[in-house]
CSV table of C-alpha atoms and ligand atoms in Angstrom, one decimal:
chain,number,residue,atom,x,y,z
A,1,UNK,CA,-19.7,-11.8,12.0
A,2,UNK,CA,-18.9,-10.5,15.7
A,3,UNK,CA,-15.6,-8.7,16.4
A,4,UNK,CA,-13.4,-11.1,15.7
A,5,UNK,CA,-11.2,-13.4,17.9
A,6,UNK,CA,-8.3,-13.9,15.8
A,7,UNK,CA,-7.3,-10.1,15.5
A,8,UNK,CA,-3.7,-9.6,16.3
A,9,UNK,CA,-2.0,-6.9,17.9
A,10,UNK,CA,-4.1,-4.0,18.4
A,11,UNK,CA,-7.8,-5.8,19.1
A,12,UNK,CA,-8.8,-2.9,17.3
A,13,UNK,CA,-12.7,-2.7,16.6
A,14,UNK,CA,-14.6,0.5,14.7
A,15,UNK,CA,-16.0,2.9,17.2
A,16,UNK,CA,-19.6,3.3,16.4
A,17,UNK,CA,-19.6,6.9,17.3
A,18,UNK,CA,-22.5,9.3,18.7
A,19,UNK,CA,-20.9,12.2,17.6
A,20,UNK,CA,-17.3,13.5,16.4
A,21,UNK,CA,-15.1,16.3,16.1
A,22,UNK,CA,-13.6,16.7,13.3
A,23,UNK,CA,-13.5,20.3,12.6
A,24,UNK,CA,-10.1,21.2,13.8
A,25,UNK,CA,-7.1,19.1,12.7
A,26,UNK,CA,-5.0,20.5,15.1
A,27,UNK,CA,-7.2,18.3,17.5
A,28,UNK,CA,-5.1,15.3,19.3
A,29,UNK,CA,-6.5,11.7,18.3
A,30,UNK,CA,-7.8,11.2,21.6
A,31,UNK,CA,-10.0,14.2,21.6
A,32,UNK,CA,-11.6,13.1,18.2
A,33,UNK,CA,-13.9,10.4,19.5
A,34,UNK,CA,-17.1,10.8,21.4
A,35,UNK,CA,-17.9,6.9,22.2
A,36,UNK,CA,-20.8,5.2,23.8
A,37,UNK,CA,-18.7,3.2,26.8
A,38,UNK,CA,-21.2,0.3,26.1
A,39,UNK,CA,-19.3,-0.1,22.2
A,40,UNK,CA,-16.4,0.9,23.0
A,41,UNK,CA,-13.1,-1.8,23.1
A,42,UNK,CA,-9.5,-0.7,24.0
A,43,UNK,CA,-6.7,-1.6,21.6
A,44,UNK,CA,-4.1,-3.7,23.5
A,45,UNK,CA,-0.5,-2.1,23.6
A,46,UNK,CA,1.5,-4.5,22.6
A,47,UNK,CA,1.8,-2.4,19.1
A,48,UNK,CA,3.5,0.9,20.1
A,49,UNK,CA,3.3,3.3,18.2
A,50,UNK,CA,1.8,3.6,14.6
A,51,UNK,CA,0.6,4.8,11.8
A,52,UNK,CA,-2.6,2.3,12.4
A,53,UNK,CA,-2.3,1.2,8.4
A,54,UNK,CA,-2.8,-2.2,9.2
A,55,UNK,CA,-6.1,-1.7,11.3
A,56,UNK,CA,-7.8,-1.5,7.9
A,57,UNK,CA,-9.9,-4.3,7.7
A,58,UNK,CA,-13.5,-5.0,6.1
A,59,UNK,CA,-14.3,-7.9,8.2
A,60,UNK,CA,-16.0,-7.9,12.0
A,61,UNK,CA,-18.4,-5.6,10.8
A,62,UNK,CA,-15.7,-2.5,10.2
A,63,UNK,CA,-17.8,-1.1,7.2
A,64,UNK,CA,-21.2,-1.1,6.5
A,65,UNK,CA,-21.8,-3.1,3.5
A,66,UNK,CA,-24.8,-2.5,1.2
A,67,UNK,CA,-26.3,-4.7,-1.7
A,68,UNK,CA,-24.9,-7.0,-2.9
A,69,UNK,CA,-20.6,-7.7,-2.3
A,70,UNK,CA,-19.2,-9.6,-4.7
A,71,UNK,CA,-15.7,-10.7,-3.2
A,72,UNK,CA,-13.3,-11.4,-6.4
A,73,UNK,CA,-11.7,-15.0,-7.0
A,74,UNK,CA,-8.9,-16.4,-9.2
A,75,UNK,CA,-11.4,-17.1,-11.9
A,76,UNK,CA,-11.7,-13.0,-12.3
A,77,UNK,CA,-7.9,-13.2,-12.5
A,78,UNK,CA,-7.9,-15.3,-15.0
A,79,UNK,CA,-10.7,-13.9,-17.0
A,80,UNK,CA,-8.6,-10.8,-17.3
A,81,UNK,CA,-5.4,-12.7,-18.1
A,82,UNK,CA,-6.8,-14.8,-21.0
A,83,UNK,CA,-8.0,-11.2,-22.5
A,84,UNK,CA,-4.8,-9.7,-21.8
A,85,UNK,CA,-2.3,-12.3,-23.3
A,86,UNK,CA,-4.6,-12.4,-26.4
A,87,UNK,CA,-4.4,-8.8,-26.7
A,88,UNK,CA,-0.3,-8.9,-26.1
A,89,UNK,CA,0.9,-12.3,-28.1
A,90,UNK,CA,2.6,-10.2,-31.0
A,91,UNK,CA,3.8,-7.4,-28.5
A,92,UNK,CA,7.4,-8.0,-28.6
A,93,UNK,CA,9.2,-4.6,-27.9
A,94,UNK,CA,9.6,-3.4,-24.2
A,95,UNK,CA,6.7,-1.3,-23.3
A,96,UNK,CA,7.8,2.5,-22.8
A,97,UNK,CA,6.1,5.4,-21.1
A,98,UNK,CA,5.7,8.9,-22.5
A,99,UNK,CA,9.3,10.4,-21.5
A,100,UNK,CA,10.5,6.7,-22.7
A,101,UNK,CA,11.6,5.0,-20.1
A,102,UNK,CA,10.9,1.3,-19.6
A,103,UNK,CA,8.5,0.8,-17.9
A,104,UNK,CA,9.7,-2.5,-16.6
A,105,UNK,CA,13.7,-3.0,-15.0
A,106,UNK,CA,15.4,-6.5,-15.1
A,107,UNK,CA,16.1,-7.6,-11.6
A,108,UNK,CA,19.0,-9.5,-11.5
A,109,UNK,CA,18.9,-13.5,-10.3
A,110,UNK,CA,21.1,-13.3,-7.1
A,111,UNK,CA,21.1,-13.7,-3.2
A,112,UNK,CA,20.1,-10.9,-0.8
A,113,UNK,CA,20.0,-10.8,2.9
A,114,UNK,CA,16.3,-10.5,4.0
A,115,UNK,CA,15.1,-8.8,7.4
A,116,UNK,CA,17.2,-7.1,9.6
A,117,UNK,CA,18.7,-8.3,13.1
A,118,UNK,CA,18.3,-4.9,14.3
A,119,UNK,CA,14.1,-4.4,13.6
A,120,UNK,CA,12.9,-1.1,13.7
A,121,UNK,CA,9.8,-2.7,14.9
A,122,UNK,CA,10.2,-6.1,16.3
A,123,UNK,CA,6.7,-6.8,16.7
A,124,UNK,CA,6.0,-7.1,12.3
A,125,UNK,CA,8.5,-9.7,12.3
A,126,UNK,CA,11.1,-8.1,10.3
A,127,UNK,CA,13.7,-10.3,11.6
A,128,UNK,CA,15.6,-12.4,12.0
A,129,UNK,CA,18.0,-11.7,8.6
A,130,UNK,CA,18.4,-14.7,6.7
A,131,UNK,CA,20.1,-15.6,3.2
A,132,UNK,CA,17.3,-15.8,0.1
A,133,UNK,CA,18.5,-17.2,-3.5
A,134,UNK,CA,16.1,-15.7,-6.3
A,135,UNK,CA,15.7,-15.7,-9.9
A,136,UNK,CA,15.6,-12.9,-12.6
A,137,UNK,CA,12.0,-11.2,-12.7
A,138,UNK,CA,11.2,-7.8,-14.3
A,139,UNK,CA,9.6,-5.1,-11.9
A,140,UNK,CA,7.3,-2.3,-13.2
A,141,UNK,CA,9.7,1.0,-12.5
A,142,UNK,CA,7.1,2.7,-11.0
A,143,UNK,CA,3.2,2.4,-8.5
A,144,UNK,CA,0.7,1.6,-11.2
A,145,UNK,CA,-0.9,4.8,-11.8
A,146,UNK,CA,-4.2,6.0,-12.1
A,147,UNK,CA,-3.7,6.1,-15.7
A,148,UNK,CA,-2.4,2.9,-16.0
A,149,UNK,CA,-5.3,1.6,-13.7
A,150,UNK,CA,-7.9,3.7,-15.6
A,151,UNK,CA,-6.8,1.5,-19.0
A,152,UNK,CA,-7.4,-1.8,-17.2
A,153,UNK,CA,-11.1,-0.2,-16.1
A,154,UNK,CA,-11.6,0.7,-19.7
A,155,UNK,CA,-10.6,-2.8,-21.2
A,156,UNK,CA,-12.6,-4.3,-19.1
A,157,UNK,CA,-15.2,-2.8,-17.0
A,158,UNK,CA,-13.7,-4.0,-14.4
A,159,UNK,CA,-15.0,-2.6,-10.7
A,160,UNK,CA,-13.1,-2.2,-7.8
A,161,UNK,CA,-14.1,-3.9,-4.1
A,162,UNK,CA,-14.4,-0.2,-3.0
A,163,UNK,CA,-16.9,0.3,-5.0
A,164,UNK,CA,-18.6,-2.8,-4.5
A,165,UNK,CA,-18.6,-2.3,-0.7
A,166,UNK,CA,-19.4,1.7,-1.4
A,167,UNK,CA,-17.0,3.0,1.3
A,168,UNK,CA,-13.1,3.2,2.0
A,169,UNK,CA,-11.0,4.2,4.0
A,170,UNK,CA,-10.0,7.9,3.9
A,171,UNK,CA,-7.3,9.8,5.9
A,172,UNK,CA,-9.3,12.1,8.0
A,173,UNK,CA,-6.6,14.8,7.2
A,174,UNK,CA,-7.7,15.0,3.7
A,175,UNK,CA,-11.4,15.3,3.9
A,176,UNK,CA,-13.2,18.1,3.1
A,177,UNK,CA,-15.5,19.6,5.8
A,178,UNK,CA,-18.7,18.6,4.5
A,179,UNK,CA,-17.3,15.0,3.5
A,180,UNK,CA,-16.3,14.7,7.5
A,181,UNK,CA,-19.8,15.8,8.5
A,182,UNK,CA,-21.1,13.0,7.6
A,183,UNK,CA,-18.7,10.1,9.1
A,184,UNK,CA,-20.3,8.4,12.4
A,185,UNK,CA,-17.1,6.1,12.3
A,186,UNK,CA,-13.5,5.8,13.0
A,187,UNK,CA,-10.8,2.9,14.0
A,188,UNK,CA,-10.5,2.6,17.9
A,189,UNK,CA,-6.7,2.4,17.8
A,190,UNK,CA,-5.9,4.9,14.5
A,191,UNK,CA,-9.0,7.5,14.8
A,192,UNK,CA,-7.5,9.4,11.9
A,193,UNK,CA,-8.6,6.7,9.3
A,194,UNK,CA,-12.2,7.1,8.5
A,195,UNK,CA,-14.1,5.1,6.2
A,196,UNK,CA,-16.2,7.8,4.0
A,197,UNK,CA,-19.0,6.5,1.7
A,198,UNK,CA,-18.0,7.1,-2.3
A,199,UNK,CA,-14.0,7.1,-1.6
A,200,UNK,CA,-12.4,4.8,-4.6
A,201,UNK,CA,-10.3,5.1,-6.6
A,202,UNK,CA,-11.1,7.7,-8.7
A,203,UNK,CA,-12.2,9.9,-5.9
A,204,UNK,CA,-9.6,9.2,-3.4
A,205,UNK,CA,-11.2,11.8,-0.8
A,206,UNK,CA,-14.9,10.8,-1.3
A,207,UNK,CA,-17.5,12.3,-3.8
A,208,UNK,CA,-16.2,15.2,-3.5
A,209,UNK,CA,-12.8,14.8,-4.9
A,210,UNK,CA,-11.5,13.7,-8.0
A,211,UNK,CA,-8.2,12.1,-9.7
A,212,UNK,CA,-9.5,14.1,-12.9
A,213,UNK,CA,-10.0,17.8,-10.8
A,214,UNK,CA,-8.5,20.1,-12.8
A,215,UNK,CA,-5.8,19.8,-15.7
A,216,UNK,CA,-4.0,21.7,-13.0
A,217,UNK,CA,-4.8,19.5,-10.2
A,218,UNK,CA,-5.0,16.1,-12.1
A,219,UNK,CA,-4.1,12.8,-10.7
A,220,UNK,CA,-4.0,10.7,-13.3
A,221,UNK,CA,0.2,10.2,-13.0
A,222,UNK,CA,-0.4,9.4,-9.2
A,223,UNK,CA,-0.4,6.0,-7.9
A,224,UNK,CA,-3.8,4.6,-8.0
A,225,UNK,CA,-5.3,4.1,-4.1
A,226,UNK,CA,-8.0,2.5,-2.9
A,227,UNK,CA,-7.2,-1.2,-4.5
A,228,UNK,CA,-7.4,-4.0,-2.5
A,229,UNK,CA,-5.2,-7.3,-2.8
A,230,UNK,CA,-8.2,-8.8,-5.1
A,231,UNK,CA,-7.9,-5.7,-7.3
A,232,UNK,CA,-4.3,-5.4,-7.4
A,233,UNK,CA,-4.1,-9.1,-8.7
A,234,UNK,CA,-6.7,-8.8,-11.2
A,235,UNK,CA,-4.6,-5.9,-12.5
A,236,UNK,CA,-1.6,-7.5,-12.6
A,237,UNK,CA,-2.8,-10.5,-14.0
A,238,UNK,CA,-4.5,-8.5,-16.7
A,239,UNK,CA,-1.4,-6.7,-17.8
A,240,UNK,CA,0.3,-10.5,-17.6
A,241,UNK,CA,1.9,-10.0,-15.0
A,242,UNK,CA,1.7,-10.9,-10.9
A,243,UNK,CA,2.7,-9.2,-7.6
A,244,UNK,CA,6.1,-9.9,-6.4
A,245,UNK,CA,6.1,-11.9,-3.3
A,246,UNK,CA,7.8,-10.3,-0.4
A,247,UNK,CA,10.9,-11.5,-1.0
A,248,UNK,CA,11.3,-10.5,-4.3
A,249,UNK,CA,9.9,-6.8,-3.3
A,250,UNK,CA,12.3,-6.5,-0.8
A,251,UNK,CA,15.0,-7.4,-3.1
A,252,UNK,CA,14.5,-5.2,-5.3
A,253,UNK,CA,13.5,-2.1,-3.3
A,254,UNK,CA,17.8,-3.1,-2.0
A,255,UNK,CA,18.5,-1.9,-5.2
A,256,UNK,CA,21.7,-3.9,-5.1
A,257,UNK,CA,23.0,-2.3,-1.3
A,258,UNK,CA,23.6,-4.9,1.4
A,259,UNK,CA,22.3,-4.2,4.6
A,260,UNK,CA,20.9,-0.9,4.4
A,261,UNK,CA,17.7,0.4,5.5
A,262,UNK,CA,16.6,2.6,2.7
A,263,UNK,CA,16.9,2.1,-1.2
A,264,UNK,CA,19.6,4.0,-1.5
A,265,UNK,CA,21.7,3.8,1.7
A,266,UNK,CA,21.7,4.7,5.6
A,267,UNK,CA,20.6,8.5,5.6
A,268,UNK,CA,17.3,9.4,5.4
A,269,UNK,CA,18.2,12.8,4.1
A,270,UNK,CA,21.7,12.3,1.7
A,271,UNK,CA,22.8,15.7,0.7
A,272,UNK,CA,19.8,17.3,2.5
A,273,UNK,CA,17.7,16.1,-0.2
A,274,UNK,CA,14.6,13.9,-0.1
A,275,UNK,CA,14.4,10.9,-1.7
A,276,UNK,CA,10.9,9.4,-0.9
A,277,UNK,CA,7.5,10.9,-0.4
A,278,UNK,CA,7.2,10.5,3.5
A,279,UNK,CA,5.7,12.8,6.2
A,280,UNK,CA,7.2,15.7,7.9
A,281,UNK,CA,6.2,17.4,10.7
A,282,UNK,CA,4.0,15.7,13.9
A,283,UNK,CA,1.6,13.1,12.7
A,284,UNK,CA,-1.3,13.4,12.4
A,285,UNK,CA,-1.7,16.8,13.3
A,286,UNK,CA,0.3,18.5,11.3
A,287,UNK,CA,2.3,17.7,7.9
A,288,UNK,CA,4.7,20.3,6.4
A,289,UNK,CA,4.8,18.7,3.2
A,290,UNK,CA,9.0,19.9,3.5
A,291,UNK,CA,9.3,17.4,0.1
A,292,UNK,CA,6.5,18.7,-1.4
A,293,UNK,CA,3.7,16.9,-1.3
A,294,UNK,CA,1.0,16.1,1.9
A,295,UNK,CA,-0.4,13.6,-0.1
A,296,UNK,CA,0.7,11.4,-2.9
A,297,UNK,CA,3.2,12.6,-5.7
A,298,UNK,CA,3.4,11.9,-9.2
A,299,UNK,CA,5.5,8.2,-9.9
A,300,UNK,CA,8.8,9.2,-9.9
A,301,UNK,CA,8.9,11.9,-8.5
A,302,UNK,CA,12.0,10.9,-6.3
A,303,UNK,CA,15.3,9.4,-7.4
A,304,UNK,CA,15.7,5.7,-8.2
A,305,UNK,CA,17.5,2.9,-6.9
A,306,UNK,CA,20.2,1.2,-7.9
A,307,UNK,CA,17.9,-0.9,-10.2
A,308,UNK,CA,16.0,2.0,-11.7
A,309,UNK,CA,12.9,1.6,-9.5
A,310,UNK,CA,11.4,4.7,-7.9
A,311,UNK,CA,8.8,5.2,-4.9
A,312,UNK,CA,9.7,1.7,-3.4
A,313,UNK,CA,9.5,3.6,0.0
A,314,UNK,CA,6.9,6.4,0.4
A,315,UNK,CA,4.3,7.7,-1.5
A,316,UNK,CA,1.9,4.7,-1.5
A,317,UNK,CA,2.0,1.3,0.4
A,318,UNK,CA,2.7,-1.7,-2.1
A,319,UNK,CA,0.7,-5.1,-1.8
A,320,UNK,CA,2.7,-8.1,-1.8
A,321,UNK,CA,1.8,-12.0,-2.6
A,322,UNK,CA,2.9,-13.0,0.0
A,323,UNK,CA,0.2,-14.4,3.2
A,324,UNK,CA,1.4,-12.7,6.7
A,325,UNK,CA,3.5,-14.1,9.5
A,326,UNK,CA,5.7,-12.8,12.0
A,327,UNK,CA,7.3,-16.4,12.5
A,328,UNK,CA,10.4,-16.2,10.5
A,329,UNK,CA,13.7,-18.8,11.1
A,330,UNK,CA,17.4,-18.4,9.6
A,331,UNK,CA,17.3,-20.9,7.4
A,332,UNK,CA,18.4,-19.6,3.9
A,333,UNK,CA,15.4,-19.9,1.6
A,334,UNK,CA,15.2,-19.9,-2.7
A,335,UNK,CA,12.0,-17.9,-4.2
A,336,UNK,CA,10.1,-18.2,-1.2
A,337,UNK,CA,6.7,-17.7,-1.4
A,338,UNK,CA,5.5,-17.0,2.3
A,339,UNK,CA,3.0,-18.8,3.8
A,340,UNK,CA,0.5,-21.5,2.5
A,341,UNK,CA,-2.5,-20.0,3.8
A,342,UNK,CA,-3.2,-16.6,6.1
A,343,UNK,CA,-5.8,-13.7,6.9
A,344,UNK,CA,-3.6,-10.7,6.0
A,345,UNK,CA,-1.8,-9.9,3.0
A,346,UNK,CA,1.6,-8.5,3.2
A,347,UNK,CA,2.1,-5.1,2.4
A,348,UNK,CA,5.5,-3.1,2.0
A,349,UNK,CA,7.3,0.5,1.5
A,350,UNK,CA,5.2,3.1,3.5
A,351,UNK,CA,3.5,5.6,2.3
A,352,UNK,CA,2.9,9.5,2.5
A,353,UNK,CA,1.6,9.4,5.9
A,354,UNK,CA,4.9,7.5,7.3
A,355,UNK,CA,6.9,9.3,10.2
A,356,UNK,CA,9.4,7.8,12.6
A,357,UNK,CA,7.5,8.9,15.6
A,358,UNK,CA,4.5,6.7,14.6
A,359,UNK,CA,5.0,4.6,11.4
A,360,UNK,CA,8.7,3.8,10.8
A,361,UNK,CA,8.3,1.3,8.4
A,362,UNK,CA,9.8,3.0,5.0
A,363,UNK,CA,12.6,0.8,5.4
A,364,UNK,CA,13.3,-2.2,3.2
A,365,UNK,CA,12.9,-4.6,5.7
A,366,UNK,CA,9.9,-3.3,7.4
A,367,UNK,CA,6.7,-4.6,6.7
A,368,UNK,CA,2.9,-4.8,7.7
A,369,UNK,CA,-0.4,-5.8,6.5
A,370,UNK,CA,-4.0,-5.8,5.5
A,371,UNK,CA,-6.9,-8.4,4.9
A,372,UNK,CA,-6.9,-8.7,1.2
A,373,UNK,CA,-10.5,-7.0,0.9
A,374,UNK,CA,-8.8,-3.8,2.5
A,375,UNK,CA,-8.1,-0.2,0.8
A,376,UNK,CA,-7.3,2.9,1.9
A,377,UNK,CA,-6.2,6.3,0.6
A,378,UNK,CA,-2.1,5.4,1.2
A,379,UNK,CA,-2.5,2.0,0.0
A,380,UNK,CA,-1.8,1.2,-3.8
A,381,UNK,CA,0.7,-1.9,-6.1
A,382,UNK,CA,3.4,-2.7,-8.6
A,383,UNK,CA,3.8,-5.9,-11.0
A,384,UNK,CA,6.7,-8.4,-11.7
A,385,UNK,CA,6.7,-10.7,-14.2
A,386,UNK,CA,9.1,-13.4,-15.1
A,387,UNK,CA,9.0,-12.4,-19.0
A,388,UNK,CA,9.8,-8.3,-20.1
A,389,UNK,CA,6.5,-7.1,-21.4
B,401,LIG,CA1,5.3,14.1,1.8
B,402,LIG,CA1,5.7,3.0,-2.7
């Protein structure tokens, strides 16, 4: 497949590169990139500025692929949820982590206002605000984790798209010197994401790095990256349980507030304090990690909502169900679902590498999105299920 027609905003293409620089990250974007003129294609700038999150995509040729891809299907899903619901039928006690905390919150039935009249940014249609009805669902309380990912792997040998495909998409700011050596590649529009041969999810940075380092430098109680919407649903599906759809995400990252942009109210900083793994500092050059982490951060690492859940902005990006559309009316919806059919999956919360100045979308209403086949080192899920399990 050529570069493709239908891409949206930012026409973005890889850059095959002749060379890059990469050795100082002090270096602006624009000075990364060394680019034959004869491959090279301009973003359009119609999106402003971004975090380039949602220039992730697989398809048009943006990663090499080698042997043989195996793209997943329902019938994986369901593979995993047969095995799963035979393993769980006598489980009747709500599961608990190892401080004991549920790992699952009741979300309420009720109505919520959806979107905002006043978008952040206008062009990922998160307006206009209009009135959704939805039913009681448990939410997990936190990002699946590595270990709770690494438990699914080992249950059922499943393999991750990543590691089908044998590359990912890496945040150039994380790579190790000899791991950026070897990258001939970057996105046009967001040179800072690189896709590094070997990144997955159990070694987020490439070969070189490792959830499992150090008992010092573990991961394991991270959120797991590098999923794409395929693996996320296998997972969920697994566990017997599904992604939320937008709407229902969006609800409950509210955590009961009306109108507000954050889970837990207007300021970004109540008290001074922090309360979600974002970026500080001038992205992408430089991140002060002022609330303590440059990268991801344990689950719950940050206060909760109102409904108990923690990380639903910051840290990692959370797939949705949900197919993506800007197109949006004011007519009051009940459990919406999004659209029939799409390209991109919706995707919601942020991540670690969101800043105001370039990705301002760790608000509840904001939004973006990702083919499903898409993963990246900010990028990882959460379940819902209409039953506590
Ligand atoms: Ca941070
Ligand atoms: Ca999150």
């Amino acid at each position: 497949m050529g570069i493709s027609a239908r891409m949206p905003c930012w026409a973005f293409v890889i850059l095959y590169l002749n060379s890059i620089d990469l050795a100082s990250s002090d270096t602006s974007a624009d000075e990364l990139v060394t680019v034959p003129k004869t491959e090279t294609l301009v973003p359009s700038d119609s999106e402003g500025s971004s975090c380039g999150c949602h220039s992730l995509k697989r398809e048009g040729g943006v990663l090499s692929l080698e042997g043989e891809t195996v793209p997943l299907s329902e019938e994986a899903a369901v593979k995993y949820s047969k095995r799963a619901n035979d393993e769980r039928e006598n489980d009747q006690e709500p599961k608990q982590d190892v401080n004991g905390i549920d790992e699952m919150v009741l979300i309420p039935a009720g109505e919520f206002l959806m979107g905002t009249n006043n978008p952040g940014i206008p062009q990922d249609g998160e307006g206009p605000q209009r009135r959704v009805h939805l039913k009681q669902f448990f939410m997990d309380v936190h990002e699946v984790s590595n270990q709770d990912f690494q438990t699914f792997v080992n249950a059922t040998g499943y393999v991750t798209e990543a590691e089908k495909f044998g590359d990912s998409f890496v945040f150039e700011g994380l790579l190790s010197e000899p791991v950026k050596s070897q990258i001939t590649q970057a996105v046009a529009a967001a040179p800072w994401w690189l896709p590094v041969r070997g990144a997955n999810w159990r070694h987020p940075e490439g070969p070189d790095s490792s959830i499992e380092d150090s008992p010092l430098l573990s991961r394991m109680d991270h959120p797991v990256l590098h999923v794409s919407w395929s693996d996320a649903t296998a997972y969920c599906t697994w566990a017997g349980k599904r992604l939320p759809t937008e709407a229902e995400w969006e609800y409950a990252c509210r955590g009961g507030l009306k109108d507000r942009l954050y889970p837990w109210g207007n300021k970004l900083y109540p008290k001074g304090q922090h309360y979600a793994n974002l970026w500080q500092g001038e992205f992408p050059s430089h991140n002060t990690g002022e609330d303590g982490y440059i990268r991801t951060s344990p689950v719950m690492s940050f206060p909760a909502n109102g409904y108990g859940l923690y990380d639903m902005v910051g840290n990692a990006w959370e797939w949705t169900s949900d197919w993506w559309t800007v197109h949006h009316t004011t007519d009051e919806l009940h459990n919406p679902k999004g659209p029939a059919t799409g390209q991109d999956r919706v995707k919601k919360g942020g991540s670690y590498m969101c800043h105001k100045s370039y990705c301002y979308r760790y608000r509840c209403a904001a939004r973006s999105q990702n083919t499903p086949d898409s993963s990246s080192s900010n990028l990882g899920f959460r379940c819902v299920s209409q039953k506590r399990l």
